[in-house]
Structure formats: C-alpha cells, structure tokens
CSV table of C-alpha atoms in Angstrom, one decimal:
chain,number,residue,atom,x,y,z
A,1,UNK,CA,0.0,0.0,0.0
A,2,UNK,CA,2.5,2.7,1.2
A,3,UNK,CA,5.2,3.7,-1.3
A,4,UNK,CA,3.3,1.5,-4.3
A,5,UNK,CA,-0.6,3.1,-4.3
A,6,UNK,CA,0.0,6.0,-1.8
A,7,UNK,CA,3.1,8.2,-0.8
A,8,UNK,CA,2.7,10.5,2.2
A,9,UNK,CA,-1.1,10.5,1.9
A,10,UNK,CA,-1.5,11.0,-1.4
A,11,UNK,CA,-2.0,9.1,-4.4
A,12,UNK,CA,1.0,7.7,-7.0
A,13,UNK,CA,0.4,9.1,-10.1
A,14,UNK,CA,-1.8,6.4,-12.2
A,15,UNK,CA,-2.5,4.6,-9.2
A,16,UNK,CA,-6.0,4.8,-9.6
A,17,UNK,CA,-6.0,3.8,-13.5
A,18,UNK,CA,-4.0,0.3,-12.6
A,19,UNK,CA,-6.3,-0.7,-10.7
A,20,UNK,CA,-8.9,0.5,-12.6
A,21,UNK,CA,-7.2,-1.9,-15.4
A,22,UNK,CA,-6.8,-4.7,-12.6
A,23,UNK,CA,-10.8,-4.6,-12.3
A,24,UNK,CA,-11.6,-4.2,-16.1
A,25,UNK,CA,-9.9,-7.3,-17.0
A,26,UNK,CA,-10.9,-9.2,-13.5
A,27,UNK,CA,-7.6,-9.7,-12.6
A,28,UNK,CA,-8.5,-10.3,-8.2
A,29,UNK,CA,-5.9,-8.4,-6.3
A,30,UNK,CA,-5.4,-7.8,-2.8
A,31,UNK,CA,-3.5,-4.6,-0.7
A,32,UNK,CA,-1.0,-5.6,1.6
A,33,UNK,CA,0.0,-3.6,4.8
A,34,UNK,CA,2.6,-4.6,7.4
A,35,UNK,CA,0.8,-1.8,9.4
A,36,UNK,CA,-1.6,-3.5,12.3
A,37,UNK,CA,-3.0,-0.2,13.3
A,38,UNK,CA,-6.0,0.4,11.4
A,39,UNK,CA,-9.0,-2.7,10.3
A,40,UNK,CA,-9.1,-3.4,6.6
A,41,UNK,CA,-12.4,-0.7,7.2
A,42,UNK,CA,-10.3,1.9,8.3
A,43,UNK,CA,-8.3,2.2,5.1
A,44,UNK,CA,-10.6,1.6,3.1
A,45,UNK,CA,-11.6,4.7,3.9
A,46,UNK,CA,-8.5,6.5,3.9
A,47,UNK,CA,-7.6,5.5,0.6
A,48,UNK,CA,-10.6,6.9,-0.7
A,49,UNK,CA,-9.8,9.9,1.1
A,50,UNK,CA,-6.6,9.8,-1.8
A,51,UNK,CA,-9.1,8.8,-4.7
A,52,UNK,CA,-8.5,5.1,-4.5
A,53,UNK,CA,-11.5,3.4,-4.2
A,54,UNK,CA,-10.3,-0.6,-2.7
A,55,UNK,CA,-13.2,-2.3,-1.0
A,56,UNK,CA,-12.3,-4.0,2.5
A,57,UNK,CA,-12.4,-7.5,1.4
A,58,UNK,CA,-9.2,-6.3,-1.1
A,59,UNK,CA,-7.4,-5.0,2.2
A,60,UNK,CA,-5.2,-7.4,4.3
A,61,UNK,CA,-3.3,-6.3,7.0
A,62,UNK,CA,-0.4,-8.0,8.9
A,63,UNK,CA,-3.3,-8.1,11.9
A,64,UNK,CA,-5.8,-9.9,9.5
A,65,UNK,CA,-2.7,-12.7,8.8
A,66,UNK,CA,-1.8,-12.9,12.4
A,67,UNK,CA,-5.4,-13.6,13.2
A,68,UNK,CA,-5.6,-16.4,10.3
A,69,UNK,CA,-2.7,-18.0,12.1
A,70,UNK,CA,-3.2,-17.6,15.4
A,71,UNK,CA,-6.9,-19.5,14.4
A,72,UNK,CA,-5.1,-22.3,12.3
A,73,UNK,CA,-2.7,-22.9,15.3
A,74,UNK,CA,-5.0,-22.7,18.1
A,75,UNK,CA,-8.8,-21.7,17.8
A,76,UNK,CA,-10.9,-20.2,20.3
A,77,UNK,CA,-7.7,-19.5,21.9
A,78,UNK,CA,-6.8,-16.6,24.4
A,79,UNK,CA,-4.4,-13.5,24.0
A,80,UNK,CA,-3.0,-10.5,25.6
A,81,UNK,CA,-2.6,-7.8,23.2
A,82,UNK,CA,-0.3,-5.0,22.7
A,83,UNK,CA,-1.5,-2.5,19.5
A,84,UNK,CA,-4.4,-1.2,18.0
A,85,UNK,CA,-8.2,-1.7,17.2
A,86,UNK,CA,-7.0,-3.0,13.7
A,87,UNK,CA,-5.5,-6.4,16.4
A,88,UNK,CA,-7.8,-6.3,18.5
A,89,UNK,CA,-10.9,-6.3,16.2
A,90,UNK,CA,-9.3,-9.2,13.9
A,91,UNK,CA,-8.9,-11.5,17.1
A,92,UNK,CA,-12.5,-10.9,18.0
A,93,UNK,CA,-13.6,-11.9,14.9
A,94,UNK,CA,-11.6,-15.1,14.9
A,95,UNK,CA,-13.7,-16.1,18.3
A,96,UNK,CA,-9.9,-15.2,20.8
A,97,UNK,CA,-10.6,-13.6,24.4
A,98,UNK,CA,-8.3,-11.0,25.4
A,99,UNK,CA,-7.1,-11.1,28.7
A,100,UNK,CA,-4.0,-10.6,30.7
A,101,UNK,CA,-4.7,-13.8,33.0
A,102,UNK,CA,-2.9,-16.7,31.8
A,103,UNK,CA,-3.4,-16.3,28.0
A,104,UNK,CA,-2.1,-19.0,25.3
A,105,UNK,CA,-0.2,-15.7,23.4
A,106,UNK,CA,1.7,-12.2,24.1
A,107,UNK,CA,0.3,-10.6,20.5
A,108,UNK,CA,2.3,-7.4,19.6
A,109,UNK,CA,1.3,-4.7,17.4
A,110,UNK,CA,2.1,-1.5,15.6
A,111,UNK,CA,0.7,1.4,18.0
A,112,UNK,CA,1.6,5.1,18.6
A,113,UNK,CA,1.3,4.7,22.3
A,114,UNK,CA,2.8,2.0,23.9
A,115,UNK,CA,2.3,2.1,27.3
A,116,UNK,CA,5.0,1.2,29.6
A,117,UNK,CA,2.6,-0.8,31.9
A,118,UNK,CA,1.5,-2.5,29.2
A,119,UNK,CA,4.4,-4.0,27.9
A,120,UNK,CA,5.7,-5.0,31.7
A,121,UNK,CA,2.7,-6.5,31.8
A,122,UNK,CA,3.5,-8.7,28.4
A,123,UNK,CA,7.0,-9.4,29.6
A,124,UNK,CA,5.9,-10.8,32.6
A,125,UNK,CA,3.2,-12.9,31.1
A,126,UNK,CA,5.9,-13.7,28.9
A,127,UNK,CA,8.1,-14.6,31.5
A,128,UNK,CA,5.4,-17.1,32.8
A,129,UNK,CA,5.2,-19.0,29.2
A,130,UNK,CA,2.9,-17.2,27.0
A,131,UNK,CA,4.1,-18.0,23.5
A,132,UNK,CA,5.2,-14.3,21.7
A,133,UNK,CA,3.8,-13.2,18.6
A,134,UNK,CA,4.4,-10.3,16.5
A,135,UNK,CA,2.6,-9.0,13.5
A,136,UNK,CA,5.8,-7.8,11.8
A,137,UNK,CA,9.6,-7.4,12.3
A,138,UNK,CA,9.5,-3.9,11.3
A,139,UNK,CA,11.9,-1.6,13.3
A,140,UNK,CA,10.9,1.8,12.5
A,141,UNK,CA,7.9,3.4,10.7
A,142,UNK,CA,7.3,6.9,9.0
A,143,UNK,CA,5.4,10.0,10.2
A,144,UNK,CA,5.9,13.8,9.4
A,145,UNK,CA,7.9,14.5,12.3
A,146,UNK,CA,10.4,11.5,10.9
A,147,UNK,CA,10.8,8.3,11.7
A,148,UNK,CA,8.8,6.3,14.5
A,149,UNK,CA,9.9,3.4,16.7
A,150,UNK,CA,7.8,0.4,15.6
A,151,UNK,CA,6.6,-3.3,16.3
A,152,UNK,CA,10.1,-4.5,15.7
A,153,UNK,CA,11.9,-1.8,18.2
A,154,UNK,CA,9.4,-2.5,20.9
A,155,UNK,CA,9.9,-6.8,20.1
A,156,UNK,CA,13.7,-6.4,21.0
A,157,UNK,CA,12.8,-4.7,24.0
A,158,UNK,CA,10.4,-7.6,25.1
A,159,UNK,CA,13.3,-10.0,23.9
A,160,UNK,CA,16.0,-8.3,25.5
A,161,UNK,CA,13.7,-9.1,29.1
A,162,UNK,CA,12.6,-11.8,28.4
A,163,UNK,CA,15.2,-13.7,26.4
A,164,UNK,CA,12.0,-14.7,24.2
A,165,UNK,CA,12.1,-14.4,20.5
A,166,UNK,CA,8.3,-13.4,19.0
A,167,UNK,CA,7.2,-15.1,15.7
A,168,UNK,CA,6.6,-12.3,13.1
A,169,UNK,CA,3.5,-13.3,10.9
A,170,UNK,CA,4.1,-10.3,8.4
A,171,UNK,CA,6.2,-9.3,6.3
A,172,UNK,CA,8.4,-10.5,5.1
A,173,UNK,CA,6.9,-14.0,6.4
A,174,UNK,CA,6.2,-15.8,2.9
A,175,UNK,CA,3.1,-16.5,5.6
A,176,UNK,CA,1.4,-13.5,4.8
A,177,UNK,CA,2.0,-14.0,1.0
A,178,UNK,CA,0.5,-17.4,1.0
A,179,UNK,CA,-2.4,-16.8,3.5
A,180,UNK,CA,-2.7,-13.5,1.1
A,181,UNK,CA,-2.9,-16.0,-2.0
A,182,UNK,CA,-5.7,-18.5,-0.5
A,183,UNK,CA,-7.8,-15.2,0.7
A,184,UNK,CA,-8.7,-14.9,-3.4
A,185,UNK,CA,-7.8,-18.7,-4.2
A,186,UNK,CA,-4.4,-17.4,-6.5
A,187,UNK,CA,-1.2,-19.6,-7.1
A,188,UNK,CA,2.1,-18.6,-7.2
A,189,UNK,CA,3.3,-19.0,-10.5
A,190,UNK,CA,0.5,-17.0,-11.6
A,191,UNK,CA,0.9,-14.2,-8.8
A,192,UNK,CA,2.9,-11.2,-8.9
A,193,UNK,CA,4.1,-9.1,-6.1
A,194,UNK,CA,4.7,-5.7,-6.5
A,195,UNK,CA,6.0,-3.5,-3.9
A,196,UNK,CA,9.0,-1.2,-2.5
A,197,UNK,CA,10.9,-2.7,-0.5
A,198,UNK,CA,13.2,-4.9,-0.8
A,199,UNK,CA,13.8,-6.2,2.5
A,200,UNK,CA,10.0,-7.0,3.3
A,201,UNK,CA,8.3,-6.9,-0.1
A,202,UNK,CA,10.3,-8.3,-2.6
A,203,UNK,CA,12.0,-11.4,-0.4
A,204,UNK,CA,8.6,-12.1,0.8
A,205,UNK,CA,6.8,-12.0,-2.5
A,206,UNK,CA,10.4,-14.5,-3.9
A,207,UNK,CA,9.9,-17.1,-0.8
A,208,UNK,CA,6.9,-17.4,-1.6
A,209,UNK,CA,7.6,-18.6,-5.1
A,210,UNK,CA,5.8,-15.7,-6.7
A,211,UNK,CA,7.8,-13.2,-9.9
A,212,UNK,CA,8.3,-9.8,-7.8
A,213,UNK,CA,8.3,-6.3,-9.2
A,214,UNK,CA,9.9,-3.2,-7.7
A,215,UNK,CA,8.5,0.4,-7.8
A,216,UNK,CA,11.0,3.1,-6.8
A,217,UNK,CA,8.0,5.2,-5.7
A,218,UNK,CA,8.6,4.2,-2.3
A,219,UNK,CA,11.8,2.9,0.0
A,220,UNK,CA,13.8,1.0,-2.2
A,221,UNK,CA,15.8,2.7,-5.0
A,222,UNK,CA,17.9,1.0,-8.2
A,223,UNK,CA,20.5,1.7,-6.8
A,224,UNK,CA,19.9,-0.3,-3.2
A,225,UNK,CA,18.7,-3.1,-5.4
A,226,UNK,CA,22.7,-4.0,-5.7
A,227,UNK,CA,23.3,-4.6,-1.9
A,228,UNK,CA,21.0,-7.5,-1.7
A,229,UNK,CA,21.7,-11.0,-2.5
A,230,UNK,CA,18.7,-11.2,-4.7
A,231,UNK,CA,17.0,-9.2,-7.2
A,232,UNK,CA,13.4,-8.5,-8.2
A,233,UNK,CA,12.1,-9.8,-11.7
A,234,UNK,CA,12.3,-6.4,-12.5
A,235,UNK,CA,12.2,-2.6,-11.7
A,236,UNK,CA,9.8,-0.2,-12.9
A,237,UNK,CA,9.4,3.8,-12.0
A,238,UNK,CA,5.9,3.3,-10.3
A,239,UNK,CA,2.8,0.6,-11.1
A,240,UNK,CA,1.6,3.5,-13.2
A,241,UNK,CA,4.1,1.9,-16.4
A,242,UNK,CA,1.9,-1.2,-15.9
A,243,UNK,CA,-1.2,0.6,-17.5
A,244,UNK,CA,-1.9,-1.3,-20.5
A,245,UNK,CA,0.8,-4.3,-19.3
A,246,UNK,CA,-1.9,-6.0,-16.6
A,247,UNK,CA,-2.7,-8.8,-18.7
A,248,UNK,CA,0.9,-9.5,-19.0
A,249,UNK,CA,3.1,-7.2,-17.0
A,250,UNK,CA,6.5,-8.7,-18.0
A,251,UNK,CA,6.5,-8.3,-21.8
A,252,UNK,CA,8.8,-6.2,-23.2
C-alpha cells in the first residue's frame, strides 16, 4: 500500500487507473500492509480519502494474517494484546478472548502509544510461558515528524527481558504472502508481487515462489537493489508503467 498506491497520503500518479485496469480485466488483487493499526475498514476509507476506491475484502493487513494463524494454530484461543483496534478487532472476529490472565499468546502490534505498563505486563506474562507473537519485524515506521519506533523496536525490548524471541507473521513472512494468496484462491506461479521494499516486499513476494516487481516510488531505489543478494524480476518507475501491461506485466 505505502510507497506503491499512496506516498505520504497522497496518491502515486496512475495509481488509480492500474487498478482500474486490474478490475476491467478481472484480474483479483489484494493490498498488503505490514501496518496493524487500522482494520481493513479503516483504510478503506483513507484510501478513498486519496481517490482510491479498494473495497475492504481487497485489504489485508499484517493483523488480519496474524489472526488467520493464530486461528489455524490454536482456535478459540486466548491472548493478551499489545497494539491497535486493527489487532484487536481481527482477534474478536476469529472467536480469541483478550485477557492478561494466563493467556495461550503475548500478541504485539504496531501502536503510537505503547504504554510502559503494558508492555511490563506482556514481559511478565511472557516470563510465565505465554508464546510471543508479533505482527511484523518492522523496526521503524514513517510520520511527518520522521521516523517512528515500531513493532520490531518495541519486540527487541520484550526480547531483550525476556530472552524470548516473538514469531513475526508479516512481512516479510512468505506467511502472509500465502495466506494472502488462498484469501482470493491465487497460485504462485500466476501471482505477482509488486511493492517497494526490498527487504519486506520483494523477499517475501520470492519465498513465496511468486515473480516480484519493484516500484522506486517508495523505500527501495535502483541503486539499493545492488546490496541484496537477490533481485526482483524487475524494476519499474511506479505501477503506473503497468497501464496497458496488466494482462501480461513482463513483456517487453
């Protein structure tokens, strides 16, 4: 979503005809956001707010694929969470109890107000055997100010007391990308991740056997492309040069 459709609350240029395209030629497509924050309802809203209209079942959120998993591992379970109504509202829905008495998981999420008792409270619950999840391993997020400590910042705090490393169900989990591909019953091979990172989007979207592409609209720029081990299937300027390339985005 961030750095790919939208870029400091505005639209990419040509956003809104690819997926305009995506739609005419019923290619299914879903959003992806490491950010746990907000439901799938939330921004859906705040797209539009940029002119992209993305209903909520195209939305899935690092919360939404930590809820999946937590309900494949261990349903009707219990949880004690750290984050926002976009975690808290996806465990509901999955049937979990949030409590801080004994609870089967520590769950940790992207907030902008961690509370200090809060987190004691998840290291000691830790501590006493709760298994630790976390939606994503991201360190540090953006805002106008600059740059914000995230979910992964706040996990190495927790690990750090605890000695407890959390599970990260996001990004870049090849989890989310195939939990992401069953939500609108897509293979691999015939899949295409595009993002801009390529530390979260790109390895994820390559473990989990799919062809990647790489928009420099957001993090990731040609030039950082040379540091990492692996490459995307290719590099474009922004998903507005796939207008007219939907049907087959890697022909020359």
């Amino acid at each position: 979503m961030d750095g790919v459709l939208v870029h400091e609350n505005h639209m990419v240029p040509g956003a809104d005809k690819f997926l305009a395209e995506l739609r005419d030629n019923e290619i299914p497509f879903l959003v992806l956001t490491n950010n746990s924050i907000y439901t799938a309802r939330d921004l859906s809203a705040r797209l539009q707010h940029t002119g992209l209209d993305i209903p909520v079942d195209a939305i899935w959120t690092s919360a939404l694929a930590t809820a999946t998993f937590l309900q494949e591992q261990r349903p009707n379970g219990t949880a004690y969470v750290v984050g926002e109504s976009g975690l808290t509202t996806a465990l509901h829905e999955i049937g979990y109890v949030l409590t801080d008495s004994d609870p089967d998981y520590v769950v940790l999420g992207e907030t902008r107000t961690y509370s200090f008792e809060a987190i004691t409270t998840a290291i000691r619950l830790i501590a006493g055997g709760a298994r630790f999840i976390a939606t994503n391993p991201d360190a540090t997020g953006p805002s106008r100010e600059g740059i914000l400590p995230a979910t992964g910042s706040v996990a190495a705090l927790m690990t750090q007391a605890t000695g407890k490393k959390p599970y990260y169900v996001g990004k870049p989990n090849p989890l989310m990308m195939r939990s992401a591909l069953r939500r609108i019953g897509a293979h691999s091979q015939s899949s295409v991740m595009i993002g801009d990172r390529m530390d979260t989007d790109v390895i994820a979207g390559l473990e989990a056997g799919m062809r990647t592409i790489l928009v420099t609209t957001g993090i990731s720029t040609p030039a950082l492309v040379e540091q990492f081990p692996y490459r995307p299937t290719t590099i474009l300027p922004s998903v507005a040069a796939l207008v007219g390339k939907t049907k087959d985005p890697f022909a020359p």
